[in-house]
Tab-separated table of C-alpha atoms and ligand atoms in Angstrom:
chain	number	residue	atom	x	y	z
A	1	UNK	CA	19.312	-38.404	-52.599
A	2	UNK	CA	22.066	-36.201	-53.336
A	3	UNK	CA	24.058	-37.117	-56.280
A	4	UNK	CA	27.977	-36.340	-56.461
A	5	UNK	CA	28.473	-33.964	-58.867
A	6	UNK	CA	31.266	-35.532	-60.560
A	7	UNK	CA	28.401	-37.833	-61.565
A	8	UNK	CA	26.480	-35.799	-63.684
A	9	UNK	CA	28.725	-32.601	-64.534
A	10	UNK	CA	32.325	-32.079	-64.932
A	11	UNK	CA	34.255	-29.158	-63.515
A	12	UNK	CA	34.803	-27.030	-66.558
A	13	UNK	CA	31.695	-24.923	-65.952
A	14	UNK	CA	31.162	-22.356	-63.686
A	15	UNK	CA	28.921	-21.999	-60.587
A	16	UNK	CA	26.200	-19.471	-61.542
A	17	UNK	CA	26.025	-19.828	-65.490
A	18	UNK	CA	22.533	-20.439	-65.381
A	19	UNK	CA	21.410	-17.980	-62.666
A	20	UNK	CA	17.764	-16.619	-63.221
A	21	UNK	CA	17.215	-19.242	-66.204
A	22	UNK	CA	14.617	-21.573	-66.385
A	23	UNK	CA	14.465	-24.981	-68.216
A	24	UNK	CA	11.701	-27.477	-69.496
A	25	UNK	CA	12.022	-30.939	-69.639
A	26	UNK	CA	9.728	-34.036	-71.068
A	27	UNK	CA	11.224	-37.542	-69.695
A	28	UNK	CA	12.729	-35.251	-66.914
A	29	UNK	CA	12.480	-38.301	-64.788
A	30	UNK	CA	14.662	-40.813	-67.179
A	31	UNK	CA	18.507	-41.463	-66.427
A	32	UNK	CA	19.685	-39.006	-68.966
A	33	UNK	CA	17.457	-36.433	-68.332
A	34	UNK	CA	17.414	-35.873	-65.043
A	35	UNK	CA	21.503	-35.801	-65.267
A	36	UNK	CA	21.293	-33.191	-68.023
A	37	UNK	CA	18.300	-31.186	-65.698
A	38	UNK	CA	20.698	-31.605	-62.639
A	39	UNK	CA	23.997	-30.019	-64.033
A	40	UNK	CA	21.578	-26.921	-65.247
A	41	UNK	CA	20.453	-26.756	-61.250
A	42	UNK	CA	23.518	-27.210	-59.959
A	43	UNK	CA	24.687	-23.997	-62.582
A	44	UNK	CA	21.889	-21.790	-60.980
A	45	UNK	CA	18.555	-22.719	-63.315
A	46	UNK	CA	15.180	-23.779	-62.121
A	47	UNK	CA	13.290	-26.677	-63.952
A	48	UNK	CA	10.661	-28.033	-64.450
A	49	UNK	CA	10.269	-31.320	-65.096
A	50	UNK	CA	6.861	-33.396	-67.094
A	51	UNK	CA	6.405	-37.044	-67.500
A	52	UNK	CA	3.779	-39.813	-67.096
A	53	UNK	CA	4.278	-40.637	-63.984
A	54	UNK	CA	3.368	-38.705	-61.059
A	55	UNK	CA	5.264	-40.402	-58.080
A	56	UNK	CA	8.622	-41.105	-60.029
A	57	UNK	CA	7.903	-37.355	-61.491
A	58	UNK	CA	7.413	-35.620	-58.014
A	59	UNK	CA	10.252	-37.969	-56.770
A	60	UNK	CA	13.037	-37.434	-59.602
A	61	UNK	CA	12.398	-33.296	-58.781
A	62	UNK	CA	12.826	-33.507	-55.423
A	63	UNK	CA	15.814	-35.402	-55.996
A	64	UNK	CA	17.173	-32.784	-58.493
A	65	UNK	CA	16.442	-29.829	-56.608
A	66	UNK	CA	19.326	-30.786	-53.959
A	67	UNK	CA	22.079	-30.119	-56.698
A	68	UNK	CA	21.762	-26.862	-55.380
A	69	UNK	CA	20.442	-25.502	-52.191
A	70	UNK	CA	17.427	-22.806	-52.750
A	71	UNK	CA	16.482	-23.694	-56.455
A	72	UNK	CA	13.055	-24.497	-57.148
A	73	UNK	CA	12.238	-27.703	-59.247
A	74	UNK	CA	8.960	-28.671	-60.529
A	75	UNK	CA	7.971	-31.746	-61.318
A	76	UNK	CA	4.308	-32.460	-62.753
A	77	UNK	CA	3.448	-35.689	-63.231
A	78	UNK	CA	0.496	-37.083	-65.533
A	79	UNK	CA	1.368	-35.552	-68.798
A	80	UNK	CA	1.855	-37.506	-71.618
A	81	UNK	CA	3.574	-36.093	-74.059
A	82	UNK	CA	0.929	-37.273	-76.987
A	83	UNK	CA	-1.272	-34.784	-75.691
A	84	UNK	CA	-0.567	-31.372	-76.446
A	85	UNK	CA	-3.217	-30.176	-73.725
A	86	UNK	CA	-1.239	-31.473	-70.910
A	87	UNK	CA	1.866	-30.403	-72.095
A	88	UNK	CA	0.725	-26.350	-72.455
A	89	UNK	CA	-1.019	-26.676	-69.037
A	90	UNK	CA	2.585	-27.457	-67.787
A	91	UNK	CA	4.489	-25.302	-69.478
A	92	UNK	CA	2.134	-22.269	-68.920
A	93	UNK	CA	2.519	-23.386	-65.131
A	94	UNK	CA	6.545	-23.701	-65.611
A	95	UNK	CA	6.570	-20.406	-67.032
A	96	UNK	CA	3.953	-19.180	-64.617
A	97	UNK	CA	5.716	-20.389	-61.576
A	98	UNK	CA	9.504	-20.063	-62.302
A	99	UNK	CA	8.686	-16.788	-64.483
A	100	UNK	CA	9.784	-18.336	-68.046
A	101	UNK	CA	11.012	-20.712	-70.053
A	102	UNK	CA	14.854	-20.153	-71.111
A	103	UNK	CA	15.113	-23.608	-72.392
A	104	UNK	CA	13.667	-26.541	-73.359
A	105	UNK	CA	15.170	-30.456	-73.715
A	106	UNK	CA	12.187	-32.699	-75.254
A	107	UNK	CA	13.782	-35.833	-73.943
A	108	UNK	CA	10.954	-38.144	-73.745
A	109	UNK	CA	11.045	-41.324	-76.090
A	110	UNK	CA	9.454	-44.676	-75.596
A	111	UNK	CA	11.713	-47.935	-76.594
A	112	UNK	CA	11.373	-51.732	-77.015
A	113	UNK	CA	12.826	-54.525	-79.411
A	114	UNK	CA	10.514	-55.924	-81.636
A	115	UNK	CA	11.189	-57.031	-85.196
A	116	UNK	CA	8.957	-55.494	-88.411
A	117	UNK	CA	7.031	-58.748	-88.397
A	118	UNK	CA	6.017	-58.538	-84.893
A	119	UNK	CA	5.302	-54.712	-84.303
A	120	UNK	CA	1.815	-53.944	-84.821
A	121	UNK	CA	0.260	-51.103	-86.280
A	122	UNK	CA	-0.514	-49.699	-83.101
A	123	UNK	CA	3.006	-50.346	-81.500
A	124	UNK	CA	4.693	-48.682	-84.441
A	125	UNK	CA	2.233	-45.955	-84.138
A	126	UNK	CA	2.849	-45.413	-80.180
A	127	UNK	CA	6.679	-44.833	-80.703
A	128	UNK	CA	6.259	-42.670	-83.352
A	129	UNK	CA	3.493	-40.884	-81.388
A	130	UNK	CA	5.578	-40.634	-78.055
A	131	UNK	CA	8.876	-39.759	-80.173
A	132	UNK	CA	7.833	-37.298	-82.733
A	133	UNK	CA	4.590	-36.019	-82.470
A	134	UNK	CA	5.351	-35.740	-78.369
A	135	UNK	CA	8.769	-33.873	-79.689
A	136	UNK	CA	6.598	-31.914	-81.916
A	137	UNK	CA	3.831	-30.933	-79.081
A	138	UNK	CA	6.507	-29.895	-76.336
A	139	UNK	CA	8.139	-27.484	-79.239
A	140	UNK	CA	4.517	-26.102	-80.218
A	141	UNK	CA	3.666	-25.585	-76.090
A	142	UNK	CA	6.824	-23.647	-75.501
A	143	UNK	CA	7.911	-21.779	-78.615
A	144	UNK	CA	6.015	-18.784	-77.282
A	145	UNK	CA	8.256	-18.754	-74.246
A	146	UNK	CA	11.283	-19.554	-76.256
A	147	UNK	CA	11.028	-17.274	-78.825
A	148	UNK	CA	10.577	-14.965	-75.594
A	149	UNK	CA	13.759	-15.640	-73.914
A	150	UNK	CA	15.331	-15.279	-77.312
A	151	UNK	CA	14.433	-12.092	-77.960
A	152	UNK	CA	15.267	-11.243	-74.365
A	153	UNK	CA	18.862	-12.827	-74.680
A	154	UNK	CA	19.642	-11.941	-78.488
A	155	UNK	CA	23.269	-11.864	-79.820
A	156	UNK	CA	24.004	-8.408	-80.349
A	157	UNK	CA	24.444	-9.488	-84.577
A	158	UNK	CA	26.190	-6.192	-85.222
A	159	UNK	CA	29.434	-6.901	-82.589
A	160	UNK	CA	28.478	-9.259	-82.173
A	161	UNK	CA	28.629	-9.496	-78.728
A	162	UNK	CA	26.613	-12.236	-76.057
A	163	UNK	CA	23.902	-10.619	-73.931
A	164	UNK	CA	24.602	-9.207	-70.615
A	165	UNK	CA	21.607	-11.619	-69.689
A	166	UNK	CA	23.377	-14.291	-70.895
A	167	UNK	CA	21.498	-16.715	-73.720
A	168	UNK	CA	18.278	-18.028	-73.532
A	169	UNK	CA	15.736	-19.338	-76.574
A	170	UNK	CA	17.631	-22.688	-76.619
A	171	UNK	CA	15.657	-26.173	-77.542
A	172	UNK	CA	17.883	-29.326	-77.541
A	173	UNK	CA	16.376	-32.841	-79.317
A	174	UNK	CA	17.505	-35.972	-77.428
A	175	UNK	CA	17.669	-38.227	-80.384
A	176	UNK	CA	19.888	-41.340	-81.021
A	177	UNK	CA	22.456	-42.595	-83.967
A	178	UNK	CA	20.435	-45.770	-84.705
A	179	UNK	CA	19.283	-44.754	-87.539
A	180	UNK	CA	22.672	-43.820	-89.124
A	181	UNK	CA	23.558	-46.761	-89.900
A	182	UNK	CA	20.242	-48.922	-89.050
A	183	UNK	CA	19.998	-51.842	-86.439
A	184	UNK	CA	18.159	-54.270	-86.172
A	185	UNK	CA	14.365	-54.872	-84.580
A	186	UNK	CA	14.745	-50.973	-84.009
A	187	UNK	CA	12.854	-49.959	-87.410
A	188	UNK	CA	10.127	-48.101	-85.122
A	189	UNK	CA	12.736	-45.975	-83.463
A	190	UNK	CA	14.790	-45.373	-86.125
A	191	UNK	CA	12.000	-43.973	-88.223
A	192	UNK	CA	10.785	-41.550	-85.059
A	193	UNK	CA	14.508	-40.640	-84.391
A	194	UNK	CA	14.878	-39.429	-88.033
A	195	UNK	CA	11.848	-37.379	-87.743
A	196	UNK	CA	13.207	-35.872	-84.305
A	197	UNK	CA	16.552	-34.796	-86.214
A	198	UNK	CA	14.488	-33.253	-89.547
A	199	UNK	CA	12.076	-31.866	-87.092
A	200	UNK	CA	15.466	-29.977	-84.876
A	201	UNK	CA	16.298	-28.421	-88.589
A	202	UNK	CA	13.312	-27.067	-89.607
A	203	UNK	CA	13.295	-25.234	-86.084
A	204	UNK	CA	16.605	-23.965	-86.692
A	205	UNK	CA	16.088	-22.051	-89.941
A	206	UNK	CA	12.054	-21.361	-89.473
A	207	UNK	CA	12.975	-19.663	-85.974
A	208	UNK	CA	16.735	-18.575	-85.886
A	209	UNK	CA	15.393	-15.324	-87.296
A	210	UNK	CA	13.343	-15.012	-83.877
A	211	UNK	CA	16.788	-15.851	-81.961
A	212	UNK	CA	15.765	-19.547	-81.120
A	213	UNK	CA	18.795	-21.787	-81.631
A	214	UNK	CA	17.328	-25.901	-82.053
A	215	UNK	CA	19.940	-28.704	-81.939
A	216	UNK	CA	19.874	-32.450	-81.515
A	217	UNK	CA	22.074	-34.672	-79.040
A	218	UNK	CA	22.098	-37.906	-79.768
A	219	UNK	CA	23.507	-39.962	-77.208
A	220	UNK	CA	25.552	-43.762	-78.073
A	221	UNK	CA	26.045	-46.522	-75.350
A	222	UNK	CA	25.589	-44.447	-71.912
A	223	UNK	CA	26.202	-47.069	-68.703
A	224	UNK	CA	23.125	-47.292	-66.587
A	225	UNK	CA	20.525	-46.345	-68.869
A	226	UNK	CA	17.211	-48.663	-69.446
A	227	UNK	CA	18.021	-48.223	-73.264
A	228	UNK	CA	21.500	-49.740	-73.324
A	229	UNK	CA	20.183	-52.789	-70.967
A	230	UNK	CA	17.426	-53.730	-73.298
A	231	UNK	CA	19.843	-53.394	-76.261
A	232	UNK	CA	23.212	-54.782	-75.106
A	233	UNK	CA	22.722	-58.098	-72.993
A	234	UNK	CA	24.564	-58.871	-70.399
A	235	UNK	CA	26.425	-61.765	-72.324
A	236	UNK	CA	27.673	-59.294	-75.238
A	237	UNK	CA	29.156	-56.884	-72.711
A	238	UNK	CA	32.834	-57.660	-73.483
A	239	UNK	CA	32.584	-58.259	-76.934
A	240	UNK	CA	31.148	-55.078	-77.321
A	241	UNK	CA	33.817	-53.305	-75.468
A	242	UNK	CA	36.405	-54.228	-77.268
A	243	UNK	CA	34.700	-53.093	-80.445
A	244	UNK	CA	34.425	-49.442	-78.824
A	245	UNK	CA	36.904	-46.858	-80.246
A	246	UNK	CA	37.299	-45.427	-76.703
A	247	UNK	CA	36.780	-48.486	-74.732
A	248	UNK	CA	34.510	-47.448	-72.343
A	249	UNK	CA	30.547	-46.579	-72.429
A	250	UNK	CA	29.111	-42.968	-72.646
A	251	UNK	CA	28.138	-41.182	-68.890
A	252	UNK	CA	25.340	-39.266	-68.141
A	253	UNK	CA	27.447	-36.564	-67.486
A	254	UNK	CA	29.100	-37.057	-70.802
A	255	UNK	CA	25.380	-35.817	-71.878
A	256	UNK	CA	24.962	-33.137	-69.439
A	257	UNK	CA	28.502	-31.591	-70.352
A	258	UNK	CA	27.147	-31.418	-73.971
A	259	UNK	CA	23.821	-29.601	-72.672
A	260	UNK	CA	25.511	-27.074	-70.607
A	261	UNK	CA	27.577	-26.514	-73.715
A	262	UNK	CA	24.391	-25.973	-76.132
A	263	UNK	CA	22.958	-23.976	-73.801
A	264	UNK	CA	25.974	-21.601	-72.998
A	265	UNK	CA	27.395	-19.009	-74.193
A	266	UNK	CA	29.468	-21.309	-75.824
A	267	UNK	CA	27.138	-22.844	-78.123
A	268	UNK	CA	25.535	-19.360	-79.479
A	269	UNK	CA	26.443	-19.853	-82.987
A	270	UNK	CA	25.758	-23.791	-82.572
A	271	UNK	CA	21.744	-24.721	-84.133
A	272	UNK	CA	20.799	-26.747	-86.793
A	273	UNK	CA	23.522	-28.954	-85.827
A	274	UNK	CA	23.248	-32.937	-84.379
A	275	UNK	CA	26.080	-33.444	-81.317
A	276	UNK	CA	26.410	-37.069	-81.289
A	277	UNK	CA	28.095	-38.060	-78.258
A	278	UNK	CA	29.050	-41.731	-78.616
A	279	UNK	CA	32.619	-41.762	-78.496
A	280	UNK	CA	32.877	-42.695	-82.154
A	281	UNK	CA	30.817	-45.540	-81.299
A	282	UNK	CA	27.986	-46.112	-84.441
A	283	UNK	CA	30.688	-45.566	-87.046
A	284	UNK	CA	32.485	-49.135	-85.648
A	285	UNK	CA	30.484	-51.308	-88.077
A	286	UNK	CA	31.427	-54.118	-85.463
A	287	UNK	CA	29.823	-52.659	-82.516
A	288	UNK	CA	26.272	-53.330	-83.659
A	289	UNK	CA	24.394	-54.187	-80.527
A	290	UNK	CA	21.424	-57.356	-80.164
A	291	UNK	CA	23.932	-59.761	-80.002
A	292	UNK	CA	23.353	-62.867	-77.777
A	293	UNK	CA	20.609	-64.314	-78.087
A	294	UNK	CA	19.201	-61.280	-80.922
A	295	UNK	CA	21.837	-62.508	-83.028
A	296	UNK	CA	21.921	-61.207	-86.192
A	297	UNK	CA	21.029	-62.514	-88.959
A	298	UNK	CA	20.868	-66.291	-86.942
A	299	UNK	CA	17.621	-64.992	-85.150
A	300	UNK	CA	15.579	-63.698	-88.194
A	301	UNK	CA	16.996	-66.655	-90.081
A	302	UNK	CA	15.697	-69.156	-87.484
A	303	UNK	CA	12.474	-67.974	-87.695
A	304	UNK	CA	12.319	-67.503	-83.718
A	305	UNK	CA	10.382	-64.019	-82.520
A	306	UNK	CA	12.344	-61.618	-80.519
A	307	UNK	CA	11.731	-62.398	-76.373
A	308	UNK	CA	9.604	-60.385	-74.632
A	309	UNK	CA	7.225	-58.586	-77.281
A	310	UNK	CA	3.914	-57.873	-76.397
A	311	UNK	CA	3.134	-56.818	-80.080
A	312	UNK	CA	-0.480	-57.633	-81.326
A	313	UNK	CA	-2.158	-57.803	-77.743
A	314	UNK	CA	-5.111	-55.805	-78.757
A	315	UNK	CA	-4.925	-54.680	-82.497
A	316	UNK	CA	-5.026	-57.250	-85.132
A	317	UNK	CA	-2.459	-55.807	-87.663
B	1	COA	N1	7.229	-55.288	-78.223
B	1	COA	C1	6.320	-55.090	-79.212
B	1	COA	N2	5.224	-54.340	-79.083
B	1	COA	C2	5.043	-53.740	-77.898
B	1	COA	C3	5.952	-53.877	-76.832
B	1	COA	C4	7.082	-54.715	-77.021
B	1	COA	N3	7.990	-54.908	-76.064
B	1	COA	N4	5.508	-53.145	-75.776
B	1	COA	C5	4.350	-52.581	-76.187
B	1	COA	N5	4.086	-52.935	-77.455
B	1	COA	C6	2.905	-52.582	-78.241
B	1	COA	C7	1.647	-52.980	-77.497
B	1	COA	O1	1.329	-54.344	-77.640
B	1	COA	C8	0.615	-52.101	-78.184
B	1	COA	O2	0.255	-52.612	-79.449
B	1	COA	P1	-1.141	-53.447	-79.640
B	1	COA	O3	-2.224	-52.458	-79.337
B	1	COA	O4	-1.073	-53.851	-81.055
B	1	COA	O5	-1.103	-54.560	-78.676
B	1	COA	C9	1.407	-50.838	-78.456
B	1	COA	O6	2.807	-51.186	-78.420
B	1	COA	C10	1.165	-49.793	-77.412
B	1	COA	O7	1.436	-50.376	-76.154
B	1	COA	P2	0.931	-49.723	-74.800
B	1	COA	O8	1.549	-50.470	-73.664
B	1	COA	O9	-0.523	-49.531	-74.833
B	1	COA	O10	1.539	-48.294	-74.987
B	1	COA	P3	1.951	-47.246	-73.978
B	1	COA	O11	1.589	-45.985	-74.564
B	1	COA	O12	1.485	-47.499	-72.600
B	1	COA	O13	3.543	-47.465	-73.934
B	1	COA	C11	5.582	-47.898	-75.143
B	1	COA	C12	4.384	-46.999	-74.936
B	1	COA	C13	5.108	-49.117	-75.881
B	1	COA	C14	6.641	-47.178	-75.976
B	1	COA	C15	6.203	-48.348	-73.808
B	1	COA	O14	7.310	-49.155	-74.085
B	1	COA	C16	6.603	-47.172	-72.965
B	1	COA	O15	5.782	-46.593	-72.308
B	1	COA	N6	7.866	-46.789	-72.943
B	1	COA	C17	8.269	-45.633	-72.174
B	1	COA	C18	9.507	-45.909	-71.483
B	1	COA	C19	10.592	-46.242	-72.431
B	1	COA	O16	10.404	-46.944	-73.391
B	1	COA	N7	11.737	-45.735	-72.202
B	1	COA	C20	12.842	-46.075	-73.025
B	1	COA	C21	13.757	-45.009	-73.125
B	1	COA	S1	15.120	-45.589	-74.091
């Protein structure tokens, strides 16, 4: 269904700034983003989109593709990102198909609450396997391509002057500020999150040289978002408004605008850098979320579990 695009992108960018560029994205399929593949469509890119499931895949690229009429849109369902085989079979077809990859958002993440005493082994292992090592295979299946379009798109360094062709060679991280300042029954994602951001710098110094430009965005509260309903219940709502320095929670398109900046011309001297876009939200010591009935410390004091964790169903530790 066609989205209005005063959802997902505002109107300081110009029709056409992504014309003949192509983009990759893991968790293409997820609120966030699909919003940050749409505004690059609806700018003149073609995409391709990866996640584990093939309907909602298919479905969510379909959906995409009307941002703007004649762009093509893959989406190929079945790859988990914990597989690096699945994820170079798709992004040799991306680049195959659209003709390369320009950029690259490694978006997917996997997410739960669960407290250190009731993850298992296994459950901190899948989050770190889905968050880091999946960050780590989608930059390993398309640095070829990258390091392709960045030699195709390089900064003249001497005028230094943007290419003609525009930019290209761009990866962005979607990360998160939990682990900032830490939150509760979130140790699993904080740890993978922090690996995400170390894993965005290394990129940015070991392949800046080869004109590939790596940068983290790591959204706060966004509205809508499975992420922010698991971790602020409906009950805390207002409470947590009113501890927001702007008052308001974070929009996809608040994402997307970031993106198209990163990926612009604008953001040509921008890598090695973490854009958090959270309207000053994780430096409010106050607005710590898993209130309710997670409150903190009365839940771990109480000795209660956390609702809702499947922790433990097969492995023993
Ligand atoms: N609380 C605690 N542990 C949980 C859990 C929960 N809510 N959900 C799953 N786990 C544990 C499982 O019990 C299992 O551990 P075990 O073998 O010790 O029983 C382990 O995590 C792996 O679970 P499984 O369902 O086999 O993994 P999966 O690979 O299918 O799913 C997850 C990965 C767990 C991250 C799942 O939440 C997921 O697929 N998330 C993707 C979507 C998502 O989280 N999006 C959020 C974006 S913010």
């Amino acid at each position: 269904m066609p989205v209005p695009k005063s959802d997902y992108l505002s109107d300081s960018w110009r029709d056409g700034l992504f014309t003949n560029k192509v983009v990759f994205c893991t968790g293409g399929a997820g609120t966030i983003c699909s919003a940050q593949v749409r505004a690059l469509v609806h700018l003149g890119a073609d995409a391709c989109i990866v996640g584990r499931n093939v309907e909602k895949t298919e479905a969510a690229a379909k959906d995409i593709a009307t941002a703007r009429p004649g762009s093509k849109v893959i989406g190929i369902g079945a790859v988990d990102v914990r597989k690096p085989d699945d994820l170079q079979k798709a992004a040799d077809r991306c680049a195959k198909e659209l003709g390369a990859i320009d950029f690259v958002i490694a978006g997917a993440a996997g997410n739960f609450l669960a407290s250190i005493n009731q993850l298992s082994v296994n459950a901190f292992k899948s989050v770190i396997d889905i968050d880091v090592l999946g960050s780590f295979n989608t930059l390993k299946a398309t640095l070829p391509y990258l390091i392709e379009s960045g030699k195709k798109h390089a900064v003249d360094s001497k005028s230094p002057k943007p290419s003609p062709l525009g930019p290209g060679g761009r990866i962005i991280f979607v990360s998160a500020t939990i682990h900032y300042r830490t939150m509760p029954f979130q140790s699993h994602v904080a740890v993978a999150k922090a690996g995400i951001d170390a894993l965005s710098h290394s990129v940015a110094i070991e392949f800046g040289p080869l004109g590939v430009t790596s940068n983290v965005i790591a959204p706060g509260p966004i509205g809508q978002t499975e992420g922010l309903e698991r971790l602020l219940p409906s009950d805390t709502f207002e409470s947590y408004m009113k501890s927001q320095p702007l008052g308001r929670l974070g929009t996809v398109r608040d994402i997307a605008d970031a993106t198209v900046y990163l990926f612009s011309d604008t953001g040509s001297y921008v890598t090695g850098q973490v854009l958090v876009v959270d309207g000053a939200s994780w430096r409010m010591s106050a607005g710590s979320t898993t209130g309710g009935n997670l409150s903190y410390p009365d839940l771990l004091l109480s000795g209660q579990p956390v609702p809702n964790v499947k922790t433990g169903r097969r492995s023993k530790i």
